[in-house]
């Protein structure tokens, strides 16, 4: 993954709008390379021996370049965040909190010039980063509070699925990770096609409730 196909994914997402943005003096792949460089250059080792890297990035463009990218900014920020996660997986990096990228304007910059800054920001309650990627590609972030999943309207993550119980399963913080617990559901909860009662989630695990598949990402 990483930068391979980065511009192609952007172009497919926004079609003709992206072609207009490409007239800017700054190309997305240049920003992606710089973000990866900041990720590598600012890594450090924590007390547990993990290689920890920045998880919050600010990309500063000239006012003109920022204006040219205005129509694709959300897509670009999202794809840059995915590039950061992919780089971290490849190199075994860890984050202290969720990954985010913001594109901002900097009046002092000339057209075609840009700056990238990164910092480490701890997740709420000291919990590391984690999210569920839903079937439609939506990312549901996990934080320092339990997330109840099921068919009942009072669930945090509603599973509109006939084989889901009203209160089907729960994910709660557990140290620097997350613990998935089945709440006595009728049809059970699976991880990687195996029924579980309690399970500490690992990056890439696929959680199944009924016919609904959700991928857990620890980064």
PDB file of N, CA and C in Angstrom, residues 164-213:
ATOM      1  N   UNK A 164     -28.167 -10.425  14.549  1.00  0.00           N
ATOM      2  CA  UNK A 164     -27.510  -9.763  15.675  1.00  0.00           C
ATOM      3  C   UNK A 164     -28.479  -9.693  16.855  1.00  0.00           C
ATOM      4  N   UNK A 165     -27.977  -9.903  18.041  1.00  0.00           N
ATOM      5  CA  UNK A 165     -28.790  -9.752  19.247  1.00  0.00           C
ATOM      6  C   UNK A 165     -28.928  -8.274  19.578  1.00  0.00           C
ATOM      7  N   UNK A 166     -29.891  -7.986  20.480  1.00  0.00           N
ATOM      8  CA  UNK A 166     -30.113  -6.578  20.832  1.00  0.00           C
ATOM      9  C   UNK A 166     -28.841  -5.958  21.406  1.00  0.00           C
ATOM     10  N   UNK A 167     -28.230  -6.617  22.363  1.00  0.00           N
ATOM     11  CA  UNK A 167     -26.913  -6.229  22.886  1.00  0.00           C
ATOM     12  C   UNK A 167     -25.991  -7.411  22.605  1.00  0.00           C
ATOM     13  N   UNK A 168     -25.260  -7.327  21.511  1.00  0.00           N
ATOM     14  CA  UNK A 168     -24.562  -8.498  20.979  1.00  0.00           C
ATOM     15  C   UNK A 168     -23.139  -8.655  21.527  1.00  0.00           C
ATOM     16  N   UNK A 169     -22.346  -7.606  21.425  1.00  0.00           N
ATOM     17  CA  UNK A 169     -20.934  -7.684  21.831  1.00  0.00           C
ATOM     18  C   UNK A 169     -20.457  -6.308  22.269  1.00  0.00           C
ATOM     19  N   UNK A 170     -19.289  -6.298  22.906  1.00  0.00           N
ATOM     20  CA  UNK A 170     -18.744  -5.040  23.426  1.00  0.00           C
ATOM     21  C   UNK A 170     -17.236  -5.022  23.224  1.00  0.00           C
ATOM     22  N   UNK A 171     -16.717  -3.858  22.880  1.00  0.00           N
ATOM     23  CA  UNK A 171     -15.265  -3.653  22.821  1.00  0.00           C
ATOM     24  C   UNK A 171     -14.911  -2.613  23.865  1.00  0.00           C
ATOM     25  N   UNK A 172     -13.946  -2.958  24.725  1.00  0.00           N
ATOM     26  CA  UNK A 172     -13.540  -2.002  25.754  1.00  0.00           C
ATOM     27  C   UNK A 172     -12.021  -1.903  25.819  1.00  0.00           C
ATOM     28  N   UNK A 173     -11.506  -0.725  26.247  1.00  0.00           N
ATOM     29  CA  UNK A 173     -10.050  -0.575  26.373  1.00  0.00           C
ATOM     30  C   UNK A 173      -9.481  -1.601  27.344  1.00  0.00           C
ATOM     31  N   UNK A 174      -8.282  -2.086  27.036  1.00  0.00           N
ATOM     32  CA  UNK A 174      -7.616  -3.070  27.885  1.00  0.00           C
ATOM     33  C   UNK A 174      -6.120  -2.816  27.806  1.00  0.00           C
ATOM     34  N   UNK A 175      -5.600  -2.064  28.759  1.00  0.00           N
ATOM     35  CA  UNK A 175      -4.192  -1.667  28.698  1.00  0.00           C
ATOM     36  C   UNK A 175      -3.970  -0.764  27.509  1.00  0.00           C
ATOM     37  N   UNK A 176      -3.053  -1.157  26.612  1.00  0.00           N
ATOM     38  CA  UNK A 176      -2.800  -0.361  25.414  1.00  0.00           C
ATOM     39  C   UNK A 176      -3.505  -0.940  24.194  1.00  0.00           C
ATOM     40  N   UNK A 177      -4.509  -1.807  24.423  1.00  0.00           N
ATOM     41  CA  UNK A 177      -5.250  -2.408  23.326  1.00  0.00           C
ATOM     42  C   UNK A 177      -6.742  -2.445  23.625  1.00  0.00           C
ATOM     43  N   UNK A 178      -7.425  -3.400  22.990  1.00  0.00           N
ATOM     44  CA  UNK A 178      -8.878  -3.499  23.130  1.00  0.00           C
ATOM     45  C   UNK A 178      -9.306  -4.951  23.272  1.00  0.00           C
ATOM     46  N   UNK A 179     -10.318  -5.168  24.130  1.00  0.00           N
ATOM     47  CA  UNK A 179     -10.837  -6.498  24.406  1.00  0.00           C
ATOM     48  C   UNK A 179     -12.263  -6.595  23.877  1.00  0.00           C
ATOM     49  N   UNK A 180     -12.506  -7.609  23.039  1.00  0.00           N
ATOM     50  CA  UNK A 180     -13.837  -7.876  22.494  1.00  0.00           C
ATOM     51  C   UNK A 180     -14.497  -8.961  23.340  1.00  0.00           C
ATOM     52  N   UNK A 181     -15.746  -8.704  23.778  1.00  0.00           N
ATOM     53  CA  UNK A 181     -16.487  -9.661  24.604  1.00  0.00           C
ATOM     54  C   UNK A 181     -17.869  -9.903  24.017  1.00  0.00           C
ATOM     55  N   UNK A 182     -18.237 -11.165  23.837  1.00  0.00           N
ATOM     56  CA  UNK A 182     -19.593 -11.497  23.430  1.00  0.00           C
ATOM     57  C   UNK A 182     -20.507 -11.348  24.643  1.00  0.00           C
ATOM     58  N   UNK A 183     -21.668 -10.720  24.463  1.00  0.00           N
ATOM     59  CA  UNK A 183     -22.575 -10.423  25.572  1.00  0.00           C
ATOM     60  C   UNK A 183     -23.695 -11.465  25.668  1.00  0.00           C
ATOM     61  N   UNK A 184     -23.348 -12.724  25.461  1.00  0.00           N
ATOM     62  CA  UNK A 184     -24.345 -13.779  25.529  1.00  0.00           C
ATOM     63  C   UNK A 184     -25.292 -13.762  24.350  1.00  0.00           C
ATOM     64  N   UNK A 185     -24.797 -13.405  23.185  1.00  0.00           N
ATOM     65  CA  UNK A 185     -25.626 -13.288  21.996  1.00  0.00           C
ATOM     66  C   UNK A 185     -26.161 -14.655  21.565  1.00  0.00           C
ATOM     67  N   UNK A 186     -27.251 -14.624  20.809  1.00  0.00           N
ATOM     68  CA  UNK A 186     -27.880 -15.867  20.343  1.00  0.00           C
ATOM     69  C   UNK A 186     -27.009 -16.595  19.326  1.00  0.00           C
ATOM     70  N   UNK A 187     -26.461 -15.855  18.379  1.00  0.00           N
ATOM     71  CA  UNK A 187     -25.714 -16.475  17.279  1.00  0.00           C
ATOM     72  C   UNK A 187     -24.203 -16.365  17.409  1.00  0.00           C
ATOM     73  N   UNK A 188     -23.733 -15.736  18.467  1.00  0.00           N
ATOM     74  CA  UNK A 188     -22.309 -15.691  18.725  1.00  0.00           C
ATOM     75  C   UNK A 188     -21.566 -14.607  17.957  1.00  0.00           C
ATOM     76  N   UNK A 189     -20.344 -14.355  18.403  1.00  0.00           N
ATOM     77  CA  UNK A 189     -19.449 -13.367  17.790  1.00  0.00           C
ATOM     78  C   UNK A 189     -18.203 -14.100  17.300  1.00  0.00           C
ATOM     79  N   UNK A 190     -17.788 -13.789  16.083  1.00  0.00           N
ATOM     80  CA  UNK A 190     -16.621 -14.458  15.518  1.00  0.00           C
ATOM     81  C   UNK A 190     -15.475 -13.468  15.302  1.00  0.00           C
ATOM     82  N   UNK A 191     -14.267 -13.976  15.439  1.00  0.00           N
ATOM     83  CA  UNK A 191     -13.065 -13.254  15.034  1.00  0.00           C
ATOM     84  C   UNK A 191     -12.299 -14.178  14.107  1.00  0.00           C
ATOM     85  N   UNK A 192     -12.088 -13.715  12.883  1.00  0.00           N
ATOM     86  CA  UNK A 192     -11.396 -14.536  11.877  1.00  0.00           C
ATOM     87  C   UNK A 192     -12.069 -15.899  11.723  1.00  0.00           C
ATOM     88  N   UNK A 193     -13.430 -15.882  11.692  1.00  0.00           N
ATOM     89  CA  UNK A 193     -14.277 -17.065  11.472  1.00  0.00           C
ATOM     90  C   UNK A 193     -14.281 -18.049  12.638  1.00  0.00           C
ATOM     91  N   UNK A 194     -13.796 -17.637  13.804  1.00  0.00           N
ATOM     92  CA  UNK A 194     -13.804 -18.492  14.986  1.00  0.00           C
ATOM     93  C   UNK A 194     -14.654 -17.856  16.074  1.00  0.00           C
ATOM     94  N   UNK A 195     -15.580 -18.630  16.655  1.00  0.00           N
ATOM     95  CA  UNK A 195     -16.422 -18.107  17.724  1.00  0.00           C
ATOM     96  C   UNK A 195     -15.578 -17.780  18.960  1.00  0.00           C
ATOM     97  N   UNK A 196     -15.890 -16.654  19.582  1.00  0.00           N
ATOM     98  CA  UNK A 196     -15.126 -16.239  20.773  1.00  0.00           C
ATOM     99  C   UNK A 196     -16.094 -15.849  21.896  1.00  0.00           C
ATOM    100  N   UNK A 197     -15.582 -15.929  23.118  1.00  0.00           N
ATOM    101  CA  UNK A 197     -16.276 -15.334  24.268  1.00  0.00           C
ATOM    102  C   UNK A 197     -15.605 -14.016  24.643  1.00  0.00           C
ATOM    103  N   UNK A 198     -14.292 -14.079  24.791  1.00  0.00           N
ATOM    104  CA  UNK A 198     -13.471 -12.884  25.042  1.00  0.00           C
ATOM    105  C   UNK A 198     -12.224 -13.000  24.190  1.00  0.00           C
ATOM    106  N   UNK A 199     -11.798 -11.874  23.642  1.00  0.00           N
ATOM    107  CA  UNK A 199     -10.663 -11.928  22.719  1.00  0.00           C
ATOM    108  C   UNK A 199      -9.993 -10.560  22.695  1.00  0.00           C
ATOM    109  N   UNK A 200      -8.666 -10.564  22.852  1.00  0.00           N
ATOM    110  CA  UNK A 200      -7.895  -9.329  22.743  1.00  0.00           C
ATOM    111  C   UNK A 200      -7.578  -9.090  21.276  1.00  0.00           C
ATOM    112  N   UNK A 201      -8.106  -8.011  20.737  1.00  0.00           N
ATOM    113  CA  UNK A 201      -8.005  -7.743  19.300  1.00  0.00           C
ATOM    114  C   UNK A 201      -6.583  -7.419  18.866  1.00  0.00           C
ATOM    115  N   UNK A 202      -6.245  -7.901  17.672  1.00  0.00           N
ATOM    116  CA  UNK A 202      -4.952  -7.622  17.050  1.00  0.00           C
ATOM    117  C   UNK A 202      -5.183  -6.967  15.697  1.00  0.00           C
ATOM    118  N   UNK A 203      -4.221  -6.191  15.282  1.00  0.00           N
ATOM    119  CA  UNK A 203      -4.346  -5.463  14.028  1.00  0.00           C
ATOM    120  C   UNK A 203      -4.684  -6.411  12.881  1.00  0.00           C
ATOM    121  N   UNK A 204      -5.743  -6.079  12.125  1.00  0.00           N
ATOM    122  CA  UNK A 204      -6.131  -6.883  10.980  1.00  0.00           C
ATOM    123  C   UNK A 204      -7.191  -7.927  11.269  1.00  0.00           C
ATOM    124  N   UNK A 205      -7.547  -8.145  12.539  1.00  0.00           N
ATOM    125  CA  UNK A 205      -8.587  -9.114  12.875  1.00  0.00           C
ATOM    126  C   UNK A 205      -9.916  -8.704  12.241  1.00  0.00           C
ATOM    127  N   UNK A 206     -10.689  -9.701  11.797  1.00  0.00           N
ATOM    128  CA  UNK A 206     -12.010  -9.451  11.220  1.00  0.00           C
ATOM    129  C   UNK A 206     -13.066  -9.929  12.210  1.00  0.00           C
ATOM    130  N   UNK A 207     -13.876  -9.006  12.691  1.00  0.00           N
ATOM    131  CA  UNK A 207     -14.953  -9.292  13.635  1.00  0.00           C
ATOM    132  C   UNK A 207     -16.238  -9.500  12.830  1.00  0.00           C
ATOM    133  N   UNK A 208     -16.952 -10.592  13.105  1.00  0.00           N
ATOM    134  CA  UNK A 208     -18.181 -10.900  12.378  1.00  0.00           C
ATOM    135  C   UNK A 208     -19.347 -11.014  13.347  1.00  0.00           C
ATOM    136  N   UNK A 209     -20.391 -10.238  13.074  1.00  0.00           N
ATOM    137  CA  UNK A 209     -21.658 -10.326  13.799  1.00  0.00           C
ATOM    138  C   UNK A 209     -22.737 -10.576  12.751  1.00  0.00           C
ATOM    139  N   UNK A 210     -23.336 -11.758  12.785  1.00  0.00           N
ATOM    140  CA  UNK A 210     -24.273 -12.130  11.727  1.00  0.00           C
ATOM    141  C   UNK A 210     -23.528 -12.209  10.405  1.00  0.00           C
ATOM    142  N   UNK A 211     -23.966 -11.418   9.431  1.00  0.00           N
ATOM    143  CA  UNK A 211     -23.262 -11.360   8.149  1.00  0.00           C
ATOM    144  C   UNK A 211     -22.435 -10.088   8.017  1.00  0.00           C
ATOM    145  N   UNK A 212     -22.334  -9.339   9.099  1.00  0.00           N
ATOM    146  CA  UNK A 212     -21.594  -8.074   9.086  1.00  0.00           C
ATOM    147  C   UNK A 212     -20.140  -8.309   9.460  1.00  0.00           C
ATOM    148  N   UNK A 213     -19.223  -7.928   8.568  1.00  0.00           N
ATOM    149  CA  UNK A 213     -17.792  -8.092   8.808  1.00  0.00           C
ATOM    150  C   UNK A 213     -17.158  -6.723   9.044  1.00  0.00           C
TER     151      UNK A 213
END
